[in-house]
XYZ file of C-alpha atoms in Angstrom:
192
model
C 115.170 46.723 136.475
C 113.154 48.490 133.775
C 114.832 49.313 130.515
C 115.127 52.891 129.292
C 112.503 52.385 126.562
C 110.011 50.838 128.951
C 110.385 53.785 131.375
C 109.814 56.246 128.503
C 106.682 54.342 127.470
C 105.412 54.333 131.071
C 105.771 58.129 131.171
C 103.517 58.447 128.101
C 100.648 56.399 129.582
C 99.175 59.272 131.703
C 99.440 61.662 128.758
C 97.625 59.238 126.453
C 94.965 58.548 129.096
C 94.312 62.268 129.592
C 94.125 62.807 125.814
C 91.619 59.971 125.451
C 89.520 61.355 128.287
C 89.400 64.808 126.681
C 88.414 63.411 123.288
C 85.670 61.218 124.769
C 84.253 64.039 126.912
C 80.720 65.075 125.876
C 81.501 68.751 126.397
C 84.087 68.502 123.632
C 81.927 66.548 121.220
C 82.809 67.057 117.568
C 81.005 70.077 116.189
C 81.752 72.414 113.350
C 80.908 76.040 112.993
C 81.005 77.808 109.625
C 80.110 81.303 108.427
C 78.544 81.264 104.956
C 77.818 84.994 104.619
C 79.498 87.489 104.511
C 82.672 86.067 103.013
C 86.141 87.568 103.270
C 86.570 90.650 101.080
C 82.893 91.642 101.172
C 81.803 95.263 101.571
C 78.640 95.700 103.638
C 76.361 98.652 104.377
C 73.083 99.141 106.197
C 71.661 96.088 107.936
C 73.396 92.931 106.756
C 72.864 89.293 107.672
C 75.486 86.956 109.075
C 74.514 83.381 108.267
C 76.117 80.011 108.706
C 75.819 76.489 110.032
C 76.522 74.906 113.399
C 76.651 71.126 113.042
C 75.891 69.319 116.256
C 73.734 70.799 118.994
C 71.025 73.014 117.472
C 69.914 74.220 120.907
C 73.192 75.982 121.706
C 73.382 79.737 121.993
C 75.277 81.417 119.168
C 76.643 84.965 119.404
C 77.743 87.045 116.410
C 80.188 89.916 116.951
C 82.021 92.563 114.925
C 85.626 93.296 115.907
C 87.973 95.808 114.259
C 90.749 94.212 112.217
C 94.245 95.678 112.393
C 97.185 94.196 110.482
C 95.267 90.948 109.957
C 94.421 90.464 113.663
C 90.943 90.730 115.147
C 90.595 93.117 118.080
C 88.015 93.192 120.855
C 84.369 92.938 119.854
C 82.626 96.300 119.475
C 79.156 94.975 118.605
C 77.513 91.679 119.546
C 74.155 90.141 118.660
C 72.523 86.794 119.447
C 71.794 84.599 116.442
C 68.573 82.777 115.726
C 69.254 79.037 115.353
C 66.906 76.755 113.430
C 66.373 73.009 114.002
C 68.963 71.989 111.396
C 71.700 74.030 113.073
C 71.637 76.961 110.640
C 71.901 80.387 112.215
C 71.313 83.989 111.192
C 71.828 87.366 112.827
C 71.128 90.862 111.513
C 73.900 93.390 112.136
C 73.351 97.150 111.658
C 76.526 98.552 110.103
C 75.620 102.061 111.282
C 76.414 100.960 114.866
C 80.142 100.880 114.010
C 82.491 103.250 112.192
C 83.624 102.625 108.621
C 86.599 100.281 108.412
C 87.707 96.666 108.120
C 86.227 94.209 110.608
C 86.230 90.549 111.577
C 82.906 88.766 111.921
C 83.272 86.426 114.898
C 80.743 83.688 115.666
C 80.899 81.966 119.055
C 79.006 78.806 120.036
C 77.963 78.232 123.643
C 80.266 79.788 126.215
C 83.120 80.339 123.780
C 83.747 76.607 123.472
C 83.783 76.812 119.679
C 84.279 79.883 117.518
C 85.138 80.903 113.994
C 85.881 84.197 112.284
C 85.847 85.762 108.831
C 88.201 88.692 108.310
C 88.459 91.491 105.758
C 84.790 92.495 105.902
C 84.652 96.189 105.015
C 81.922 98.321 106.570
C 81.127 101.349 104.423
C 78.129 103.193 105.806
C 78.123 105.905 103.119
C 78.109 103.505 100.162
C 75.424 105.471 98.276
C 77.634 108.591 98.481
C 80.628 106.654 97.100
C 78.579 105.380 94.175
C 77.465 108.906 93.294
C 81.109 110.035 93.152
C 82.223 107.490 90.548
C 84.079 108.769 87.516
C 86.732 111.454 87.141
C 87.021 113.932 89.991
C 88.734 117.318 90.060
C 91.228 117.903 92.860
C 90.112 120.351 95.487
C 92.266 122.822 97.353
C 91.538 125.325 100.079
C 91.140 128.901 98.837
C 92.490 130.317 102.122
C 95.871 128.556 101.977
C 98.274 130.339 99.624
C 101.375 128.287 100.466
C 102.837 125.932 97.896
C 101.605 122.403 98.474
C 104.011 119.500 98.783
C 102.550 117.910 95.677
C 103.457 120.964 93.613
C 106.977 121.010 95.089
C 107.495 117.342 94.245
C 105.975 117.525 90.746
C 109.362 117.749 88.925
C 110.439 114.374 90.369
C 107.054 112.692 90.126
C 108.301 110.144 87.588
C 110.230 107.902 90.009
C 110.401 105.111 87.396
C 112.873 107.219 85.433
C 114.672 108.562 88.501
C 115.487 105.224 90.176
C 117.529 103.716 87.289
C 119.303 107.053 86.840
C 120.404 107.117 90.507
C 121.503 103.460 90.452
C 123.437 104.011 87.220
C 125.201 107.087 88.629
C 126.170 105.184 91.789
C 127.514 102.270 89.744
C 129.528 104.639 87.516
C 130.984 106.400 90.560
C 131.915 103.052 92.131
C 133.632 101.967 88.903
C 135.635 105.215 88.725
C 136.771 104.797 92.352
C 137.790 101.189 91.656
C 139.817 102.160 88.567
C 141.573 105.001 90.417
C 142.376 102.686 93.324
C 143.904 100.113 90.949
C 145.979 102.827 89.222
C 147.221 104.097 92.569
C 148.134 100.562 93.631
C 150.155 99.994 90.451
C 152.025 103.295 90.908
C 152.974 102.433 94.469
C 154.454 99.057 93.464
């Protein structure tokens, strides 16, 4: 009769054998994929280059894609280009930013048939960057001449200083709570 520990060890043997087979498989050989440019937080415009390194097989096909980023998650790719890979495993692809709308994107690089991939998030595409640079400095607010109704900003102007309003509201609520507590204690003493 086999002991409980020996039976538990026998159940792990197929799992360990399968794990060893997967690690030793040539299709899962150790490779690394890294994007060196653009880095997270970069703003790009025009045609920009995506560069990086793919250690391992330099003959593999590498695809570079742009995917919209929403709440930190990368969506489906909206633009994809093949990268040029050199003999050392370095790759580069030119991406035209005008092919996508302004916004925040993930740059996704995929090696082979999706076997290995990496992504860099928070890459901002701003196609009208020269217009933004010409608008630096103080700007006057603009309003429509046709609309004669009072704007919400003008209606909220008296309470615009919320830093003063918040402590005032909290203080009034605390004072009201203290008054109610004192009156409740006085009523309790009278009823006794």
